[in-house]
CSV table of C-alpha atoms in Angstrom, one decimal:
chain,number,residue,atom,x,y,z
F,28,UNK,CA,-170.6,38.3,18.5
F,29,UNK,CA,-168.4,41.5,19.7
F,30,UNK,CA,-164.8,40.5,19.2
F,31,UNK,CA,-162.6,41.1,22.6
F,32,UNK,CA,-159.1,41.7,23.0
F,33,UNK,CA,-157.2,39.8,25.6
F,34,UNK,CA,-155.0,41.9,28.0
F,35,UNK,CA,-151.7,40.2,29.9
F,36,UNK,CA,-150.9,42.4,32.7
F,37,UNK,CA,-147.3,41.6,35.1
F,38,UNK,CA,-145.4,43.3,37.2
F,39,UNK,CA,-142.1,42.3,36.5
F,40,UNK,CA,-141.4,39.7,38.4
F,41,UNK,CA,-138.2,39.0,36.7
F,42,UNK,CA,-136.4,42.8,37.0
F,43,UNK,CA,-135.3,41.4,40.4
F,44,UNK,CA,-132.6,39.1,38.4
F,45,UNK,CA,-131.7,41.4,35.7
F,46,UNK,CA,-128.2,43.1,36.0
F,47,UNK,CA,-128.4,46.9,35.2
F,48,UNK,CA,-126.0,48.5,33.5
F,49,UNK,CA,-124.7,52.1,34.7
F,50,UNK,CA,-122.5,54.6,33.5
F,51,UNK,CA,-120.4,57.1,35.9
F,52,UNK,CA,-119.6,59.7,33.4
F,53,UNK,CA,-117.4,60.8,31.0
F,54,UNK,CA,-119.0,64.2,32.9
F,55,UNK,CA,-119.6,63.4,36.2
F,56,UNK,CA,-118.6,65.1,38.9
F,57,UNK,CA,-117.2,62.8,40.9
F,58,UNK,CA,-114.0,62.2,38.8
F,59,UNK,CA,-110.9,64.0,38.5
F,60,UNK,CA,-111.8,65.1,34.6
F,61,UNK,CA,-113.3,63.1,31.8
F,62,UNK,CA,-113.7,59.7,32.8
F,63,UNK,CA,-116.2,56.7,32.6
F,64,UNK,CA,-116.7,54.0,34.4
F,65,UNK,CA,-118.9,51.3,32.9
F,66,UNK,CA,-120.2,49.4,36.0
F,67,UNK,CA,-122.8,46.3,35.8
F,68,UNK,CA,-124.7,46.3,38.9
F,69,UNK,CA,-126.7,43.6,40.9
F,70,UNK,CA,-129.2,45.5,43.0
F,71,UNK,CA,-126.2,48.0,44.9
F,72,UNK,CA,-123.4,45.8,44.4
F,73,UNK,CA,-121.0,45.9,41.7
F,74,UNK,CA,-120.6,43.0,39.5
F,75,UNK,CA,-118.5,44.1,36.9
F,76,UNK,CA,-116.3,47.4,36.1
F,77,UNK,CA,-114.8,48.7,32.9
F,78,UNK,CA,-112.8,52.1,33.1
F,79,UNK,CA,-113.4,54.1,29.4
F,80,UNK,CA,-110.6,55.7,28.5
F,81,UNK,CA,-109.5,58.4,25.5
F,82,UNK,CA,-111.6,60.7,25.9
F,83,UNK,CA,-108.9,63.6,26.5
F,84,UNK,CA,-106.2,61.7,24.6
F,85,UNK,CA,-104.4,64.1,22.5
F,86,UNK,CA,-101.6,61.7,20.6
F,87,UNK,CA,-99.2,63.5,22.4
F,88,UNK,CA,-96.8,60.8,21.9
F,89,UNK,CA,-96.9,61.7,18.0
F,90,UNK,CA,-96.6,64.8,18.7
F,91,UNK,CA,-93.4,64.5,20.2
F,92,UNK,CA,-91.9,63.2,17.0
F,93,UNK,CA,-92.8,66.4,15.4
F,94,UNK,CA,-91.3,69.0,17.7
F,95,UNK,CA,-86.9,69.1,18.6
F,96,UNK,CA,-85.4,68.0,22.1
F,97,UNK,CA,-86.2,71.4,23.1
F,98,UNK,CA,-89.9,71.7,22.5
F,99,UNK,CA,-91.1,68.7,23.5
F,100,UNK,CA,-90.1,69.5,27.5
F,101,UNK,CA,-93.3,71.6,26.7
F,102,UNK,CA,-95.7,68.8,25.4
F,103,UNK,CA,-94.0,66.4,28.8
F,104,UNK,CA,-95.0,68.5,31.6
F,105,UNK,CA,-99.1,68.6,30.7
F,106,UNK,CA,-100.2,65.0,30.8
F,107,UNK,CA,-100.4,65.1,34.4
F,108,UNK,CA,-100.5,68.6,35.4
F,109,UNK,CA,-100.0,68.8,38.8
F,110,UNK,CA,-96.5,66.9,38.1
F,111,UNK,CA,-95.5,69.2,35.7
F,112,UNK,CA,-91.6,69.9,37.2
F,113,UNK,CA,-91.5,65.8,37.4
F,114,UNK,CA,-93.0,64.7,34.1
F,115,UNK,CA,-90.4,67.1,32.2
F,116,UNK,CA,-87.1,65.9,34.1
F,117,UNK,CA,-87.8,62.4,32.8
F,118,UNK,CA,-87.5,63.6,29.0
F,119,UNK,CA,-84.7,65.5,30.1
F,120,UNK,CA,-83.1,62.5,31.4
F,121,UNK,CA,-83.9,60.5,28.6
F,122,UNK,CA,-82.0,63.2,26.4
F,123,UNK,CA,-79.4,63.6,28.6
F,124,UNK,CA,-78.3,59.9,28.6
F,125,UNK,CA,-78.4,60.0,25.0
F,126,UNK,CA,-75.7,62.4,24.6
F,127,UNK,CA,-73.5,61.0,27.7
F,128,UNK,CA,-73.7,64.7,29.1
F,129,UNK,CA,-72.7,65.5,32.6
F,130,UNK,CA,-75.1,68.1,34.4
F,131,UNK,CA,-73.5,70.7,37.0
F,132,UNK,CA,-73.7,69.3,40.7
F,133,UNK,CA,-75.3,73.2,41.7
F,134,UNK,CA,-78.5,71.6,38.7
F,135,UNK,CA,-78.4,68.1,40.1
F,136,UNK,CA,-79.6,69.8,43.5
F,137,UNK,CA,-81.8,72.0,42.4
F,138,UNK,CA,-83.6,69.8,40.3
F,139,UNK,CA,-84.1,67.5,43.3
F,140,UNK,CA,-85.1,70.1,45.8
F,141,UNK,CA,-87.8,71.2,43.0
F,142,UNK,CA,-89.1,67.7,42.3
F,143,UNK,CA,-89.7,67.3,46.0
F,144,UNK,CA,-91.6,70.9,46.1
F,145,UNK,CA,-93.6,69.5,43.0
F,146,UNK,CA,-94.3,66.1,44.6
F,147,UNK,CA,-95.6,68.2,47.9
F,148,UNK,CA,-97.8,70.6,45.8
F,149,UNK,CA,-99.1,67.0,43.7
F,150,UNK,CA,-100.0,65.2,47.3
F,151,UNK,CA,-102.0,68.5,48.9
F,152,UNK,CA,-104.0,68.5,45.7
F,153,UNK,CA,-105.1,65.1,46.6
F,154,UNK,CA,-105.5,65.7,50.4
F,155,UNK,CA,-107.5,68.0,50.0
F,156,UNK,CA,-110.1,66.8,47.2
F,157,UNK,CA,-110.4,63.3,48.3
F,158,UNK,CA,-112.3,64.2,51.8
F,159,UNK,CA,-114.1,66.4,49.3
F,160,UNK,CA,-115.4,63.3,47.3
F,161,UNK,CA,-116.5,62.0,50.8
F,162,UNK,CA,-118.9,65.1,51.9
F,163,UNK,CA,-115.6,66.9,54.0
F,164,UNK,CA,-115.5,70.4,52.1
F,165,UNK,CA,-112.9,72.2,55.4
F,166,UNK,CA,-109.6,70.2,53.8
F,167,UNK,CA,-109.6,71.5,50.7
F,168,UNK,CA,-109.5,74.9,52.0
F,169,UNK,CA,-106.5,74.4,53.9
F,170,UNK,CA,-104.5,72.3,51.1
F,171,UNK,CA,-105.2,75.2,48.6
F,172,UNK,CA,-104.0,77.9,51.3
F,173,UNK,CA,-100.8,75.0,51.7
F,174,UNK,CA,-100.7,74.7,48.4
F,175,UNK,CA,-100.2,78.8,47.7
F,176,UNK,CA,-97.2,78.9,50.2
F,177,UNK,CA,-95.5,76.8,47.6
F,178,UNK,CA,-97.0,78.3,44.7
F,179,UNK,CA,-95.4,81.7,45.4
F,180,UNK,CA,-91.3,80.2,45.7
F,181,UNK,CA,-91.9,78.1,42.5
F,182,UNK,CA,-94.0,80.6,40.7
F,183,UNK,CA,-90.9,83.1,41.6
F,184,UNK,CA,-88.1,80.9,39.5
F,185,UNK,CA,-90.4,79.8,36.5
F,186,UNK,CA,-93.1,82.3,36.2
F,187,UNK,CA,-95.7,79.4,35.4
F,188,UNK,CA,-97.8,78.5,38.5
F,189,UNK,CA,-98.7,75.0,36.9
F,190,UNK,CA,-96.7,74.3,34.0
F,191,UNK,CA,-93.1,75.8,34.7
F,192,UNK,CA,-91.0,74.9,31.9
F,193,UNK,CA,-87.9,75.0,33.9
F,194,UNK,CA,-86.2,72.2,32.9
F,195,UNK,CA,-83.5,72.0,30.4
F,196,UNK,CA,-81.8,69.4,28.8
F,197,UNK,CA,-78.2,70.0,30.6
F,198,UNK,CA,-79.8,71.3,33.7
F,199,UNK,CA,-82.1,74.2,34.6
F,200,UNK,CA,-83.4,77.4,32.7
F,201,UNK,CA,-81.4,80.3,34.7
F,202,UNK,CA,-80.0,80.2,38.4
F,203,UNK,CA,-82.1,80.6,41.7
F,204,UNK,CA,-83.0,84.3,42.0
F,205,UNK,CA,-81.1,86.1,44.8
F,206,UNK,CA,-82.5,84.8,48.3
F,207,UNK,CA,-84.9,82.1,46.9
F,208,UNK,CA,-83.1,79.5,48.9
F,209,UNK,CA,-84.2,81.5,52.4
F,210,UNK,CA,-87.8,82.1,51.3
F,211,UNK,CA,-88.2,78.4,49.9
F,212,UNK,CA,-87.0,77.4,53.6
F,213,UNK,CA,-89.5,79.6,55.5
F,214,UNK,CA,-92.4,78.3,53.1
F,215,UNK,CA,-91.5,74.6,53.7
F,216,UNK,CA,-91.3,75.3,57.7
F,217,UNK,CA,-94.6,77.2,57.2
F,218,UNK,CA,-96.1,74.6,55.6
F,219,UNK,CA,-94.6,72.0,58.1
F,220,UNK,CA,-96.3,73.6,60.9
F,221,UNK,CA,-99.2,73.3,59.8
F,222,UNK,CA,-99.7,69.9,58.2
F,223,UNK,CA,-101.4,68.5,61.5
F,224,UNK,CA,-104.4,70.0,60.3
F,225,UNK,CA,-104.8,67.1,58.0
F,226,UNK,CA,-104.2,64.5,60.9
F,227,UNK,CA,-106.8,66.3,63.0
F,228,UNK,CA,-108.9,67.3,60.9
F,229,UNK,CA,-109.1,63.8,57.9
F,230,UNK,CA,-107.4,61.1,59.7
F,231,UNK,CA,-109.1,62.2,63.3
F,232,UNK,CA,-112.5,62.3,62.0
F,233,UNK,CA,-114.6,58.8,62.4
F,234,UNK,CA,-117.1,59.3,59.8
F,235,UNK,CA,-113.6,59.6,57.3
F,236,UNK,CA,-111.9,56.6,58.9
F,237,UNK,CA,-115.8,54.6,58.9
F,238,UNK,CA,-116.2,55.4,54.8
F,239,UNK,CA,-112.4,54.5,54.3
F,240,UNK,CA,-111.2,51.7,56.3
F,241,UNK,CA,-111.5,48.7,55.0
F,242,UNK,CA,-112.7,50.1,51.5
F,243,UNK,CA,-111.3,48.8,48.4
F,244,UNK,CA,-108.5,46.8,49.5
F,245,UNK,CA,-105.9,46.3,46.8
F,246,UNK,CA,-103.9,42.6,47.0
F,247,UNK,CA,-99.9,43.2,46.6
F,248,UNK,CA,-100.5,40.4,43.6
F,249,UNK,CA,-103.0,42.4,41.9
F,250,UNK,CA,-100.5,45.4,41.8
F,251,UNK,CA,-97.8,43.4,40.2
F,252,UNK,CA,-100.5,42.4,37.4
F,253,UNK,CA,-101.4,45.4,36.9
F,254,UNK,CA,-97.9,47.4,36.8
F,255,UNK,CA,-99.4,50.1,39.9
F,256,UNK,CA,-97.0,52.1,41.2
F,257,UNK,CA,-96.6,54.9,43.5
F,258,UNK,CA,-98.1,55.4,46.9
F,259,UNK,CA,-101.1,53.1,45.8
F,260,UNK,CA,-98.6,50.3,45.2
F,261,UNK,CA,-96.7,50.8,49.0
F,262,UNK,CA,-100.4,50.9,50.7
F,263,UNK,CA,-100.5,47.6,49.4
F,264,UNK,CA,-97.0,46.8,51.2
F,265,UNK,CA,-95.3,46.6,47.8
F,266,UNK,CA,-92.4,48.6,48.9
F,267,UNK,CA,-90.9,50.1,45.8
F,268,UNK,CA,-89.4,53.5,45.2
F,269,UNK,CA,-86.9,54.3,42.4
F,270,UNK,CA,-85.7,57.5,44.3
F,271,UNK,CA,-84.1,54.4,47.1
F,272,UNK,CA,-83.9,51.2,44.7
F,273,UNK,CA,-82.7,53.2,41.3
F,274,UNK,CA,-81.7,56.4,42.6
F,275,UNK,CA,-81.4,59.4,39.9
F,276,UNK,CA,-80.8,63.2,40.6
F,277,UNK,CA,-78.9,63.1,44.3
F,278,UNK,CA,-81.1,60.5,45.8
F,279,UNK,CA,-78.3,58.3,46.3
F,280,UNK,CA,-77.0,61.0,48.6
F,281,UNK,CA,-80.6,61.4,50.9
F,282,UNK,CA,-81.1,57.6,51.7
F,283,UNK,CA,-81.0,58.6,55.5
F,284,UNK,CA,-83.4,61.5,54.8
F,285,UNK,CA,-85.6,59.6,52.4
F,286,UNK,CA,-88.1,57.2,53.9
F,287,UNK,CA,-90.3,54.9,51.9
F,288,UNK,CA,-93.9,54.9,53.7
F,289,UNK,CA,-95.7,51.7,53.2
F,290,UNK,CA,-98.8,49.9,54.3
F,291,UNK,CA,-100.0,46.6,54.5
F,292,UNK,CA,-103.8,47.1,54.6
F,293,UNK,CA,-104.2,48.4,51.1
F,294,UNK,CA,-107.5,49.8,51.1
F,295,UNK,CA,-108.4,53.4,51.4
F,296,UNK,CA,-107.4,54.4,54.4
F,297,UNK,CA,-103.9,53.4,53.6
F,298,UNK,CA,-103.4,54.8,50.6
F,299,UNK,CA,-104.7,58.3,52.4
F,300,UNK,CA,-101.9,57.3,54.8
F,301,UNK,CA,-99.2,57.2,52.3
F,302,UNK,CA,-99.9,60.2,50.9
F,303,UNK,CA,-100.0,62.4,53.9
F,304,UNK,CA,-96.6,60.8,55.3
F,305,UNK,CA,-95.1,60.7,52.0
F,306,UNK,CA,-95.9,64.1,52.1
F,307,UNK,CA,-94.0,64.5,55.4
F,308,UNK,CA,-90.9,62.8,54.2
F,309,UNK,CA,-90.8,65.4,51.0
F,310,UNK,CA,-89.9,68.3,53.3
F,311,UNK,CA,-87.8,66.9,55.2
F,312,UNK,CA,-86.1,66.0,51.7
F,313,UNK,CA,-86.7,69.6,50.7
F,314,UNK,CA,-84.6,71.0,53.6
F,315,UNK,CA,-82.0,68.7,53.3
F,316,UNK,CA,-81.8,70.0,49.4
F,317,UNK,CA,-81.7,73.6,50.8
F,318,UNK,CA,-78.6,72.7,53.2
F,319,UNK,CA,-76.6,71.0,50.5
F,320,UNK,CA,-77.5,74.1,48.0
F,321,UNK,CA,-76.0,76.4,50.8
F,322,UNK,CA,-72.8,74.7,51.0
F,323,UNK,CA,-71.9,74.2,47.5
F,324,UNK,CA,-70.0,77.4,45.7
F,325,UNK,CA,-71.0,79.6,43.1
F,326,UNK,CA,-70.9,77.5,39.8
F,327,UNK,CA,-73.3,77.0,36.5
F,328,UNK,CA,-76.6,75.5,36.7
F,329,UNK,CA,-76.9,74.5,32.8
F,330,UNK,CA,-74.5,73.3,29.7
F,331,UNK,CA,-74.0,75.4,27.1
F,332,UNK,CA,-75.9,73.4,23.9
F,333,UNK,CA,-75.5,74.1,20.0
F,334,UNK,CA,-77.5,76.0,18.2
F,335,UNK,CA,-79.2,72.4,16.8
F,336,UNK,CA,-79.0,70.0,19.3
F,337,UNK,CA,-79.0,66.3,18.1
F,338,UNK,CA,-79.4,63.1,20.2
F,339,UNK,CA,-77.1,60.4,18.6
F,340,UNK,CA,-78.8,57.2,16.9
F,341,UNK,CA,-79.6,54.7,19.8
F,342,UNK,CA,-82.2,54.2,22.1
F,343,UNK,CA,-82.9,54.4,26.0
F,344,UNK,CA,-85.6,54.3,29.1
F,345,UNK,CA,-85.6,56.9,31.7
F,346,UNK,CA,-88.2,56.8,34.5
F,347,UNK,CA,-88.9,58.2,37.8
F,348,UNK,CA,-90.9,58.2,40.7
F,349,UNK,CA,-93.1,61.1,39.8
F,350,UNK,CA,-95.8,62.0,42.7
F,351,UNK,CA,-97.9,59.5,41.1
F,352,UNK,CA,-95.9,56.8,40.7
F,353,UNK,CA,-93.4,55.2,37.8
F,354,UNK,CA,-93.2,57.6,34.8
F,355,UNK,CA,-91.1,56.5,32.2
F,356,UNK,CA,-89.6,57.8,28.8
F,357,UNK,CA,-88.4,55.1,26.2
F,358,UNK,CA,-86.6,57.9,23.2
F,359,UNK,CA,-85.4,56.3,20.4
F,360,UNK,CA,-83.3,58.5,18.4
F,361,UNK,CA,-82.3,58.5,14.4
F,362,UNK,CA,-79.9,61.2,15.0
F,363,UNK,CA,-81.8,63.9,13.9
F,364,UNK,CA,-83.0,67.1,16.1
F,365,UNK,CA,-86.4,65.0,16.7
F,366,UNK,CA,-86.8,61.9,18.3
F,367,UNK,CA,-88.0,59.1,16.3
F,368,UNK,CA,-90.2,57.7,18.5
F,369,UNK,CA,-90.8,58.4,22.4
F,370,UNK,CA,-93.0,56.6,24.4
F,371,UNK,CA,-94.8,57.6,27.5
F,372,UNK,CA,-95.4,55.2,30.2
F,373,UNK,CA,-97.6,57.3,32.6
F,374,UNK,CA,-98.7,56.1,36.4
F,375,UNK,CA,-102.1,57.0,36.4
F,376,UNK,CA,-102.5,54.9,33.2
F,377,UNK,CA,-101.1,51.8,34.9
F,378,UNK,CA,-103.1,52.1,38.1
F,379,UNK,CA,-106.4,53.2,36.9
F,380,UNK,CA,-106.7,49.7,35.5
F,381,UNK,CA,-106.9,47.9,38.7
F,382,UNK,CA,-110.6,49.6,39.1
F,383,UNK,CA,-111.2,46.5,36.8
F,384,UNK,CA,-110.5,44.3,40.4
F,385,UNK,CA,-111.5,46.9,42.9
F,386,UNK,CA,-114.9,47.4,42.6
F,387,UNK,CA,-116.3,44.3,41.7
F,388,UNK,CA,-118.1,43.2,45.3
F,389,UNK,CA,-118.2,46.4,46.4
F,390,UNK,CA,-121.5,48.4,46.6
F,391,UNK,CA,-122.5,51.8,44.4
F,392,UNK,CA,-121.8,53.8,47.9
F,393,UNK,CA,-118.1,53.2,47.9
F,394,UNK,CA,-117.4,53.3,44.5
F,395,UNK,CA,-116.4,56.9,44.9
F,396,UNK,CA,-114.0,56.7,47.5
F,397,UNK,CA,-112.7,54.1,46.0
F,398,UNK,CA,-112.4,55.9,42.9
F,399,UNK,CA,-110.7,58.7,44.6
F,400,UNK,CA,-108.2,56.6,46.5
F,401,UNK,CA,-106.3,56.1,43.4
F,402,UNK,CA,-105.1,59.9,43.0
F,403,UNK,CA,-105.0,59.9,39.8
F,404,UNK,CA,-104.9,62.6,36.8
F,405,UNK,CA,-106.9,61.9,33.6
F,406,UNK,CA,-104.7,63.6,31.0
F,407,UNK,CA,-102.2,61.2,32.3
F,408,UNK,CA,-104.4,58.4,31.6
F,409,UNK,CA,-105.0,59.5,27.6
F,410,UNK,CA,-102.0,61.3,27.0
């Protein structure tokens, strides 16, 4: 008798009820640098998200404790660097409050005018690239060409176009080159003129508003959870901003120039919103920094330090509303020219975890602009 072999042929039936697992990156090019998302789908809709993290972290934080109070302004301003002005005036800060040391009113200004430029330059990046994400490729023409107008003035008092090192602890690097102040004011009006663009062109277009609205809705709870801050946290109608509720720098002296924008949707749209009117309010702060700057005499823009500058032994928390959100320094000090220990409490870390909550529900097709609704920077993730 010829033996047979018995064959069992199916078509599997049972894929339909099996979760797949996908993986958006850490290369992909929808993400702002080297991020992945772990995402467990049912058919299109996601069921389950994990954001990856680490894979740019660079242990900055010990590096700090190798490098004096000097130095490390150098390691601050890179973990998100398109906040570089605003990540080094919290160390700063920190330092400064350690030693009980006064800065000159003409520095306090500056600084503030500055931050707001920075905090401009930070919110055009993210103008611009989110339509981008969505198929629009026009904005991101116009927020670069934005973007240089700005470029040039702070580019002119640092010499770095990203990372400007200008910060000091006691105030500022050098004084304002001879008619700065006027070319900073004809940029920021330049630049104000021509914002609209991004109402007409972004906000007026339906396919935007169709992909966006609606999108990744963010509950006010959830942000409290999750420590989100920033113009992410306000779309979600948690209105919080340190430069009103804690005010640092002269901030206590713009509360009727300063507006807090807020939101109540929370999704997408709203967090575009925020940004673009957040964006808004920071000239108007900017030209208000350029009148006070006008009035105040000649004086010094820095304190003279020792040779070896030492913070006492002690410990302290400085944050600030960095373009992103909270960023916050906690130094503890030994009294020696290094710090002993300072921590880094970075926005885009905080707020990249609520991904966890957003895209569950949602289907494979928005995950991007959700994604790219939280404005975030990756190296200020990892650190």
């Amino acid at each position: 008798m010829t033996p047979t072999t018995e064959t069992m042929v199916g078509i599997g039936g049972a894929a339909e009820s099996t979760d797949m697992v996908l993986n958006i990156g850490p290369q992909h090019p929808s993400t702002h640098g080297v991020l992945r998302l772990r995402l467990v789908l049912d058919g299109e809709r996601i069921t389950h998200a994990e954001p990856v993290i680490g894979y740019m972290h660079r242990g900055a934080e010990k590096l700090f404790e190798a490098r004096d109070y000097r130095q490390i302004i150098m390691l601050a301003n890179r973990h998100d660097w398109l906040s570089a002005f605003s990540n080094e005036l919290g160390v700063v800060l920190a330092v400064e409050r350690m030693l009980g040391m006064e800065v000159p009113t003409r520095a306090v200004w500056t600084r503030t005018l500055l931050a707001e430029l920075n905090r401009v330059l930070n919110h055009l990046m993210f103008l611009g690239s989110y339509p981008l994400e969505l198929g629009g490729i026009t904005p991101i023409f116009y927020a670069f060409t934005e973007r240089e107008e700005l470029q040039h003035v702070m580019e002119e008092i640092s010499g770095g176009r990203m990372h400007y090192m200008f910060n000091r602890v006691g105030g500022l690097k050098e004084d304002l080159p001879a008619g700065w102040t006027t070319r900073a004011r004809a940029s920021v009006a330049a630049l104000r003129s021509r914002m609209d663009r991004f109402d007409d062109l972004v906000l007026g277009n339906e396919i935007f508003r169709g992909r966006t609205r609606g999108v990744g809705a963010l509950a006010p709870e959830t942000v409290h959870a999750y420590g989100v801050s920033g113009p992410i946290a306000r779309a979600s109608g948690v209105d919080f901003d340190l430069r009103r509720d804690e005010p640092y720098l002269a901030y206590g002296e713009l509360q009727d120039t300063l507006k807090v924008v807020t939101r109540q949707e929370g999704d997408c749209l709203a967090r575009f919103e925020c940004l673009l009117e957040q964006t808004h309010n920071s000239l108007d702060l900017a030209d208000a920094c350029l009148d006070r700057l006008a009035e105040l005499p000649p004086g010094p823009i820095n304190q003279r330090l020792p040779k070896v500058l030492k913070a006492p032994e002690g410990h302290t928390y400085a944050w600030t509303e960095n373009p992103l959100g909270i960023n916050g320094y906690y130094l503890v000090s030994k009294g020696e020219k290094t710090p002993y220990r300072l921590k880094l409490r970075s926005a885009s870390y905080n707020n990249i975890q609520a991904l966890v909550e957003l895209l569950p529900g949602t289907l494979v097709a928005d995950m991007v602009a959700i994604l790219g609704s939280l404005f975030f920077v990756v190296g200020d993730i990892d650190k």
